[in-house]
PDB file of C-alpha atoms in Angstrom:
ATOM      1  CA  UNK O   1      75.045 136.532  96.098  1.00 61.00           C
ATOM      2  CA  UNK O   2      76.486 133.521  98.094  1.00 72.00           C
ATOM      3  CA  UNK O   3      80.543 132.660  97.582  1.00 78.00           C
ATOM      4  CA  UNK O   4      80.083 129.846  95.155  1.00 89.00           C
ATOM      5  CA  UNK O   5      81.905 126.543  95.868  1.00 92.00           C
ATOM      6  CA  UNK O   6      84.437 127.020  93.132  1.00 94.00           C
ATOM      7  CA  UNK O   7      85.068 129.232  90.222  1.00 95.00           C
ATOM      8  CA  UNK O   8      86.804 129.009  86.964  1.00 97.00           C
ATOM      9  CA  UNK O   9      87.320 132.936  84.971  1.00 97.00           C
ATOM     10  CA  UNK O  10      88.239 131.688  81.113  1.00 97.00           C
ATOM     11  CA  UNK O  11      91.026 128.933  82.505  1.00 97.00           C
ATOM     12  CA  UNK O  12      93.311 127.172  81.167  1.00 96.00           C
ATOM     13  CA  UNK O  13      96.004 125.128  81.136  1.00 96.00           C
ATOM     14  CA  UNK O  14      97.756 122.635  78.939  1.00 94.00           C
ATOM     15  CA  UNK O  15     100.642 119.783  78.835  1.00 92.00           C
ATOM     16  CA  UNK O  16     103.387 120.677  76.648  1.00 87.00           C
ATOM     17  CA  UNK O  17     101.804 122.019  73.353  1.00 81.00           C
ATOM     18  CA  UNK O  18      98.763 119.908  74.311  1.00 89.00           C
ATOM     19  CA  UNK O  19      95.495 122.255  76.217  1.00 92.00           C
ATOM     20  CA  UNK O  20      94.401 119.753  78.689  1.00 94.00           C
ATOM     21  CA  UNK O  21      91.406 122.528  79.575  1.00 95.00           C
ATOM     22  CA  UNK O  22      90.793 125.738  77.256  1.00 95.00           C
ATOM     23  CA  UNK O  23      88.605 129.003  77.911  1.00 95.00           C
ATOM     24  CA  UNK O  24      86.955 127.798  81.138  1.00 96.00           C
ATOM     25  CA  UNK O  25      84.544 129.467  82.592  1.00 96.00           C
ATOM     26  CA  UNK O  26      81.725 127.299  84.836  1.00 95.00           C
ATOM     27  CA  UNK O  27      80.788 129.079  88.483  1.00 94.00           C
ATOM     28  CA  UNK O  28      79.482 126.774  91.409  1.00 92.00           C
ATOM     29  CA  UNK O  29      77.360 127.477  94.370  1.00 90.00           C
ATOM     30  CA  UNK O  30      77.296 125.958  97.434  1.00 87.00           C
ATOM     31  CA  UNK O  31      74.587 122.751  98.533  1.00 83.00           C
ATOM     32  CA  UNK O  32      74.016 119.535  97.253  1.00 83.00           C
ATOM     33  CA  UNK O  33      75.585 117.863  94.455  1.00 89.00           C
ATOM     34  CA  UNK O  34      77.072 117.506  91.821  1.00 91.00           C
ATOM     35  CA  UNK O  35      79.024 114.662  88.825  1.00 90.00           C
ATOM     36  CA  UNK O  36      82.128 115.018  86.624  1.00 91.00           C
ATOM     37  CA  UNK O  37      82.448 112.887  83.473  1.00 89.00           C
ATOM     38  CA  UNK O  38      84.445 113.920  79.880  1.00 87.00           C
ATOM     39  CA  UNK O  39      86.209 110.510  77.940  1.00 86.00           C
ATOM     40  CA  UNK O  40      89.796 110.015  78.907  1.00 84.00           C
ATOM     41  CA  UNK O  41      91.878 112.290  78.389  1.00 85.00           C
ATOM     42  CA  UNK O  42      89.677 115.181  78.691  1.00 87.00           C
ATOM     43  CA  UNK O  43      90.717 116.779  80.796  1.00 91.00           C
ATOM     44  CA  UNK O  44      88.201 115.860  84.281  1.00 91.00           C
ATOM     45  CA  UNK O  45      91.937 114.947  85.615  1.00 90.00           C
ATOM     46  CA  UNK O  46      93.172 118.565  85.283  1.00 93.00           C
ATOM     47  CA  UNK O  47      89.815 119.923  86.376  1.00 95.00           C
ATOM     48  CA  UNK O  48      90.446 118.109  89.852  1.00 93.00           C
ATOM     49  CA  UNK O  49      94.348 118.839  90.286  1.00 93.00           C
ATOM     50  CA  UNK O  50      93.612 122.763  89.613  1.00 96.00           C
ATOM     51  CA  UNK O  51      91.143 123.064  92.377  1.00 95.00           C
ATOM     52  CA  UNK O  52      93.113 121.452  94.486  1.00 93.00           C
ATOM     53  CA  UNK O  53      96.244 124.049  93.845  1.00 93.00           C
ATOM     54  CA  UNK O  54      97.956 121.234  93.267  1.00 93.00           C
ATOM     55  CA  UNK O  55      97.932 122.560  89.414  1.00 95.00           C
ATOM     56  CA  UNK O  56      98.034 126.360  88.513  1.00 95.00           C
ATOM     57  CA  UNK O  57      96.302 127.707  84.990  1.00 95.00           C
ATOM     58  CA  UNK O  58      98.595 129.300  81.856  1.00 95.00           C
ATOM     59  CA  UNK O  59      95.899 131.301  82.189  1.00 96.00           C
ATOM     60  CA  UNK O  60      92.289 132.988  83.724  1.00 97.00           C
ATOM     61  CA  UNK O  61      91.051 132.710  87.563  1.00 97.00           C
ATOM     62  CA  UNK O  62      90.582 129.344  89.034  1.00 96.00           C
ATOM     63  CA  UNK O  63      89.160 129.751  92.965  1.00 95.00           C
ATOM     64  CA  UNK O  64      87.219 127.596  95.897  1.00 94.00           C
ATOM     65  CA  UNK O  65      85.361 128.926  98.231  1.00 92.00           C
ATOM     66  CA  UNK O  66      86.490 133.189  96.592  1.00 91.00           C
ATOM     67  CA  UNK O  67      90.442 131.857  97.560  1.00 92.00           C
ATOM     68  CA  UNK O  68      93.132 131.252  95.400  1.00 93.00           C
ATOM     69  CA  UNK O  69      93.076 126.903  95.677  1.00 93.00           C
ATOM     70  CA  UNK O  70      96.264 126.355  97.838  1.00 89.00           C
ATOM     71  CA  UNK O  71      94.767 127.786 100.373  1.00 87.00           C
ATOM     72  CA  UNK O  72      90.661 126.997  99.576  1.00 83.00           C
ATOM     73  CA  UNK O  73      91.453 124.056  99.730  1.00 82.00           C
ATOM     74  CA  UNK O  74      91.990 122.737 103.469  1.00 84.00           C
ATOM     75  CA  UNK O  75      88.087 123.284 103.118  1.00 90.00           C
ATOM     76  CA  UNK O  76      87.987 119.995 100.330  1.00 92.00           C
ATOM     77  CA  UNK O  77      88.489 116.032 101.484  1.00 92.00           C
ATOM     78  CA  UNK O  78      89.644 114.729  98.309  1.00 91.00           C
ATOM     79  CA  UNK O  79      89.281 110.832  97.575  1.00 88.00           C
ATOM     80  CA  UNK O  80      91.850 109.854  94.895  1.00 84.00           C
ATOM     81  CA  UNK O  81      91.305 107.034  91.980  1.00 75.00           C
ATOM     82  CA  UNK O  82      93.941 105.011  93.408  1.00 63.00           C
ATOM     83  CA  UNK O  83      95.049 104.157  96.816  1.00 64.00           C
ATOM     84  CA  UNK O  84      97.661 101.636  96.665  1.00 63.00           C
ATOM     85  CA  UNK O  85      98.466  99.404 100.351  1.00 62.00           C
ATOM     86  CA  UNK O  86     101.322  96.971 101.221  1.00 66.00           C
ATOM     87  CA  UNK O  87      99.827  94.781 102.620  1.00 59.00           C
ATOM     88  CA  UNK O  88     102.660  94.441 105.155  1.00 68.00           C
ATOM     89  CA  UNK O  89     102.516  97.771 105.629  1.00 77.00           C
ATOM     90  CA  UNK O  90     101.032  97.815 109.219  1.00 84.00           C
ATOM     91  CA  UNK O  91      98.195 100.028 109.185  1.00 89.00           C
ATOM     92  CA  UNK O  92      95.321 100.234 110.971  1.00 93.00           C
ATOM     93  CA  UNK O  93      91.807 102.079 109.385  1.00 93.00           C
ATOM     94  CA  UNK O  94      91.466 104.434 112.850  1.00 93.00           C
ATOM     95  CA  UNK O  95      95.431 105.302 110.984  1.00 91.00           C
ATOM     96  CA  UNK O  96      93.816 105.561 108.371  1.00 91.00           C
ATOM     97  CA  UNK O  97      90.598 108.398 109.130  1.00 92.00           C
ATOM     98  CA  UNK O  98      93.613 110.242 110.354  1.00 90.00           C
ATOM     99  CA  UNK O  99      95.251 110.802 108.157  1.00 88.00           C
ATOM    100  CA  UNK O 100      93.209 113.124 106.602  1.00 89.00           C
ATOM    101  CA  UNK O 101      93.769 115.519 109.593  1.00 87.00           C
ATOM    102  CA  UNK O 102      96.845 116.563 107.999  1.00 78.00           C
ATOM    103  CA  UNK O 103      97.255 119.375 106.159  1.00 59.00           C
ATOM    104  CA  UNK O 104      99.601 122.087 105.280  1.00 45.00           C
ATOM    105  CA  UNK O 105      99.215 123.902 109.200  1.00 46.00           C
ATOM    106  CA  UNK O 106      99.970 120.327 110.413  1.00 51.00           C
ATOM    107  CA  UNK O 107     102.895 117.884 111.373  1.00 52.00           C
ATOM    108  CA  UNK O 108     102.585 114.142 111.393  1.00 51.00           C
ATOM    109  CA  UNK O 109     102.896 113.834 115.311  1.00 52.00           C
ATOM    110  CA  UNK O 110     100.637 111.800 118.025  1.00 51.00           C
ATOM    111  CA  UNK O 111      97.011 113.403 117.989  1.00 57.00           C
ATOM    112  CA  UNK O 112      96.037 116.168 118.659  1.00 66.00           C
ATOM    113  CA  UNK O 113      93.206 116.348 121.152  1.00 64.00           C
ATOM    114  CA  UNK O 114      90.115 115.720 120.298  1.00 73.00           C
ATOM    115  CA  UNK O 115      91.694 113.642 116.460  1.00 84.00           C
ATOM    116  CA  UNK O 116      89.828 110.519 118.433  1.00 87.00           C
ATOM    117  CA  UNK O 117      86.674 111.535 118.177  1.00 90.00           C
ATOM    118  CA  UNK O 118      86.552 112.941 115.580  1.00 91.00           C
ATOM    119  CA  UNK O 119      87.768 109.733 113.782  1.00 94.00           C
ATOM    120  CA  UNK O 120      85.416 107.822 115.327  1.00 93.00           C
ATOM    121  CA  UNK O 121      82.503 111.103 113.776  1.00 94.00           C
ATOM    122  CA  UNK O 122      83.830 110.156 110.066  1.00 94.00           C
ATOM    123  CA  UNK O 123      83.972 106.327 111.112  1.00 95.00           C
ATOM    124  CA  UNK O 124      80.025 106.983 112.225  1.00 94.00           C
ATOM    125  CA  UNK O 125      78.888 108.372 109.815  1.00 92.00           C
ATOM    126  CA  UNK O 126      80.109 106.081 107.055  1.00 91.00           C
ATOM    127  CA  UNK O 127      78.558 102.666 108.754  1.00 90.00           C
ATOM    128  CA  UNK O 128      81.850 100.613 109.597  1.00 91.00           C
ATOM    129  CA  UNK O 129      82.952 102.782 112.752  1.00 93.00           C
ATOM    130  CA  UNK O 130      83.263  98.696 114.331  1.00 94.00           C
ATOM    131  CA  UNK O 131      86.641  98.721 111.889  1.00 93.00           C
ATOM    132  CA  UNK O 132      88.781 101.268 113.382  1.00 93.00           C
ATOM    133  CA  UNK O 133      90.815  99.178 114.785  1.00 94.00           C
ATOM    134  CA  UNK O 134      91.336  96.490 111.923  1.00 94.00           C
ATOM    135  CA  UNK O 135      94.189  97.104 109.400  1.00 92.00           C
ATOM    136  CA  UNK O 136      93.045  98.976 105.933  1.00 90.00           C
ATOM    137  CA  UNK O 137      95.685  95.859 104.111  1.00 87.00           C
ATOM    138  CA  UNK O 138      92.404  93.504 105.192  1.00 88.00           C
ATOM    139  CA  UNK O 139      89.555  94.710 104.338  1.00 88.00           C
ATOM    140  CA  UNK O 140      87.277  94.024 101.239  1.00 85.00           C
ATOM    141  CA  UNK O 141      86.743  96.567  98.007  1.00 81.00           C
ATOM    142  CA  UNK O 142      84.120  97.738  99.828  1.00 84.00           C
ATOM    143  CA  UNK O 143      85.121  98.576 103.318  1.00 87.00           C
ATOM    144  CA  UNK O 144      88.160 100.698 101.720  1.00 86.00           C
ATOM    145  CA  UNK O 145      85.808 102.590  99.895  1.00 86.00           C
ATOM    146  CA  UNK O 146      84.211 104.172 103.460  1.00 89.00           C
ATOM    147  CA  UNK O 147      87.302 104.496 104.928  1.00 91.00           C
ATOM    148  CA  UNK O 148      88.956 106.636 102.034  1.00 90.00           C
ATOM    149  CA  UNK O 149      85.362 107.936 102.925  1.00 91.00           C
ATOM    150  CA  UNK O 150      85.503 108.404 105.853  1.00 92.00           C
ATOM    151  CA  UNK O 151      89.459 109.935 105.754  1.00 92.00           C
ATOM    152  CA  UNK O 152      88.134 111.793 102.965  1.00 91.00           C
ATOM    153  CA  UNK O 153      85.348 113.656 106.059  1.00 93.00           C
ATOM    154  CA  UNK O 154      87.497 114.008 109.197  1.00 92.00           C
ATOM    155  CA  UNK O 155      88.652 117.813 109.055  1.00 90.00           C
ATOM    156  CA  UNK O 156      84.382 118.275 108.093  1.00 91.00           C
ATOM    157  CA  UNK O 157      84.814 119.776 104.376  1.00 92.00           C
ATOM    158  CA  UNK O 158      82.718 121.764 102.866  1.00 92.00           C
ATOM    159  CA  UNK O 159      83.591 120.261  99.282  1.00 94.00           C
ATOM    160  CA  UNK O 160      83.857 116.611  98.808  1.00 93.00           C
ATOM    161  CA  UNK O 161      85.841 115.702  95.122  1.00 93.00           C
ATOM    162  CA  UNK O 162      85.544 112.453  94.849  1.00 90.00           C
ATOM    163  CA  UNK O 163      87.191 110.752  90.991  1.00 88.00           C
ATOM    164  CA  UNK O 164      85.420 107.573  90.555  1.00 84.00           C
ATOM    165  CA  UNK O 165      85.468 105.877  93.328  1.00 81.00           C
ATOM    166  CA  UNK O 166      83.204 103.208  92.473  1.00 73.00           C
ATOM    167  CA  UNK O 167      84.986 102.100  89.903  1.00 70.00           C
ATOM    168  CA  UNK O 168      86.132  98.914  91.392  1.00 67.00           C
ATOM    169  CA  UNK O 169      82.975  97.963  93.429  1.00 70.00           C
ATOM    170  CA  UNK O 170      80.706  94.871  93.389  1.00 73.00           C
ATOM    171  CA  UNK O 171      77.151  95.996  92.158  1.00 72.00           C
ATOM    172  CA  UNK O 172      75.839  95.187  95.100  1.00 71.00           C
ATOM    173  CA  UNK O 173      77.862  97.091  97.313  1.00 74.00           C
ATOM    174  CA  UNK O 174      78.386 100.265  94.721  1.00 75.00           C
ATOM    175  CA  UNK O 175      74.358 100.187  96.160  1.00 75.00           C
ATOM    176  CA  UNK O 176      74.850 101.235  99.884  1.00 80.00           C
ATOM    177  CA  UNK O 177      77.975 103.432  98.106  1.00 81.00           C
ATOM    178  CA  UNK O 178      75.429 105.640  96.186  1.00 81.00           C
ATOM    179  CA  UNK O 179      72.929 105.754  98.689  1.00 84.00           C
ATOM    180  CA  UNK O 180      76.046 107.108 101.388  1.00 86.00           C
ATOM    181  CA  UNK O 181      77.154 109.775  99.234  1.00 86.00           C
ATOM    182  CA  UNK O 182      73.136 111.009  98.838  1.00 86.00           C
ATOM    183  CA  UNK O 183      73.181 111.173 101.841  1.00 88.00           C
ATOM    184  CA  UNK O 184      76.282 112.715 103.025  1.00 89.00           C
ATOM    185  CA  UNK O 185      75.455 115.320  99.943  1.00 88.00           C
ATOM    186  CA  UNK O 186      72.447 117.063 102.265  1.00 88.00           C
ATOM    187  CA  UNK O 187      75.721 118.070 103.863  1.00 88.00           C
ATOM    188  CA  UNK O 188      78.061 119.625 102.306  1.00 91.00           C
ATOM    189  CA  UNK O 189      78.722 119.831  98.526  1.00 93.00           C
ATOM    190  CA  UNK O 190      79.400 116.669  96.268  1.00 92.00           C
ATOM    191  CA  UNK O 191      81.684 116.634  93.951  1.00 92.00           C
ATOM    192  CA  UNK O 192      81.518 112.971  92.290  1.00 89.00           C
ATOM    193  CA  UNK O 193      83.900 112.084  88.923  1.00 89.00           C
ATOM    194  CA  UNK O 194      82.173 109.065  87.108  1.00 82.00           C
ATOM    195  CA  UNK O 195      82.478 107.562  84.087  1.00 76.00           C
ATOM    196  CA  UNK O 196      78.199 105.542  84.641  1.00 73.00           C
ATOM    197  CA  UNK O 197      75.930 108.166  83.602  1.00 73.00           C
ATOM    198  CA  UNK O 198      73.736 106.855  83.905  1.00 70.00           C
ATOM    199  CA  UNK O 199      74.645 107.165  88.180  1.00 67.00           C
ATOM    200  CA  UNK O 200      74.900 110.980  87.027  1.00 69.00           C
ATOM    201  CA  UNK O 201      72.018 111.972  85.601  1.00 71.00           C
ATOM    202  CA  UNK O 202      69.734 109.975  87.607  1.00 74.00           C
ATOM    203  CA  UNK O 203      71.289 110.840  90.875  1.00 75.00           C
ATOM    204  CA  UNK O 204      72.567 113.959  90.794  1.00 82.00           C
ATOM    205  CA  UNK O 205      71.608 117.376  90.477  1.00 86.00           C
ATOM    206  CA  UNK O 206      74.226 119.710  88.379  1.00 89.00           C
ATOM    207  CA  UNK O 207      76.419 118.330  85.596  1.00 90.00           C
ATOM    208  CA  UNK O 208      80.030 119.295  84.087  1.00 92.00           C
ATOM    209  CA  UNK O 209      81.350 117.689  81.244  1.00 90.00           C
ATOM    210  CA  UNK O 210      84.733 117.821  79.757  1.00 92.00           C
ATOM    211  CA  UNK O 211      86.308 117.455  76.810  1.00 91.00           C
ATOM    212  CA  UNK O 212      89.345 119.907  76.842  1.00 92.00           C
ATOM    213  CA  UNK O 213      85.712 122.714  77.260  1.00 92.00           C
ATOM    214  CA  UNK O 214      84.245 122.997  80.570  1.00 94.00           C
ATOM    215  CA  UNK O 215      81.072 123.402  79.915  1.00 91.00           C
ATOM    216  CA  UNK O 216      78.158 123.031  83.523  1.00 91.00           C
ATOM    217  CA  UNK O 217      74.311 121.809  82.646  1.00 88.00           C
ATOM    218  CA  UNK O 218      71.699 120.716  84.923  1.00 87.00           C
ATOM    219  CA  UNK O 219      71.783 116.248  84.846  1.00 81.00           C
ATOM    220  CA  UNK O 220      67.923 116.226  83.141  1.00 79.00           C
ATOM    221  CA  UNK O 221      69.749 118.062  80.178  1.00 75.00           C
ATOM    222  CA  UNK O 222      72.578 114.949  79.323  1.00 75.00           C
ATOM    223  CA  UNK O 223      71.103 113.717  76.160  1.00 68.00           C
ATOM    224  CA  UNK O 224      72.166 109.942  74.779  1.00 69.00           C
ATOM    225  CA  UNK O 225      73.355 113.521  71.720  1.00 68.00           C
ATOM    226  CA  UNK O 226      74.705 115.144  74.068  1.00 67.00           C
ATOM    227  CA  UNK O 227      77.687 111.991  75.585  1.00 69.00           C
ATOM    228  CA  UNK O 228      77.936 110.451  72.347  1.00 68.00           C
ATOM    229  CA  UNK O 229      79.270 114.408  70.945  1.00 66.00           C
ATOM    230  CA  UNK O 230      81.431 114.027  74.407  1.00 66.00           C
ATOM    231  CA  UNK O 231      82.327 110.695  73.963  1.00 66.00           C
ATOM    232  CA  UNK O 232      82.347 109.527  70.828  1.00 65.00           C
ATOM    233  CA  UNK O 233      81.959 106.564  68.969  1.00 53.00           C
ATOM    234  CA  UNK O 234      83.146 104.913  72.108  1.00 52.00           C
ATOM    235  CA  UNK O 235      80.632 106.990  73.935  1.00 50.00           C
ATOM    236  CA  UNK O 236      79.471 105.387  77.666  1.00 49.00           C
ATOM    237  CA  UNK O 237      75.460 104.547  78.033  1.00 46.00           C
ATOM    238  CA  UNK O 238      73.244 106.041  79.780  1.00 42.00           C
ATOM    239  CA  UNK O 239      71.720 103.687  81.931  1.00 41.00           C
ATOM    240  CA  UNK O 240      68.601 103.763  84.598  1.00 41.00           C
ATOM    241  CA  UNK O 241      69.695 103.180  88.048  1.00 41.00           C
ATOM    242  CA  UNK O 242      66.252 104.609  89.236  1.00 43.00           C
ATOM    243  CA  UNK O 243      65.067 100.994  90.907  1.00 39.00           C
ATOM    244  CA  UNK O 244      67.497  98.745  92.415  1.00 43.00           C
ATOM    245  CA  UNK O 245      70.448  99.670  91.355  1.00 41.00           C
ATOM    246  CA  UNK O 246      70.838  97.093  88.002  1.00 41.00           C
ATOM    247  CA  UNK O 247      68.650  99.314  85.150  1.00 41.00           C
ATOM    248  CA  UNK O 248      68.097  99.065  82.171  1.00 36.00           C
ATOM    249  CA  UNK O 249      69.883 100.931  78.946  1.00 38.00           C
ATOM    250  CA  UNK O 250      67.556 104.407  78.477  1.00 36.00           C
ATOM    251  CA  UNK O 251      66.697 104.998  74.591  1.00 34.00           C
TER     252      UNK O 251
END
């Protein structure tokens, strides 16, 4: 049996007296496009931090590519939900992407041999090589997201974790962004946190539902009843993205 991308075995973690994740046991194999959904405060961010080794489970075991997450995270590309850059901070797109080559094994300093080529490849992959010398703070929201994807890809990870990457994108840009993610999923495993349940059911293959419990489902099994049970009266709607990314509500 192949080594899973990540695995949780009876994992629990809480803050003070409140459990954010309780008794989670899942195995995710390598390859494909996976999504994570759940209500606000349901444990999605906690799950990501456990996978990145930023939190340690209070019970159970987390592994990434068969290793402790702190050792396995060099094989993970991560794009956080929020990225604030001072408009007056003079950092170029190339320099932002190169930050993705830093790890616990390297120190900030002069670029290493091959770094420039790695950055150029990552920017080419996301379709914006012409932006390399542009100030990052001057970019549009959609361009910034592409650059941050490039930063996550520059180290050639085996797993890409994306925390709500389309949350603040214009709908016209969002469609092409989804197309990029589908292309990338043919090369590496992608795990996407999203509130857009229609997106995850139409375009991803498996769905991790997080609401204190953590459950893995085939995307086609995520029904309106399951979403209502997770999100309660404030649950997200199922929206069909299969035609032109505009879509309509599922019944």
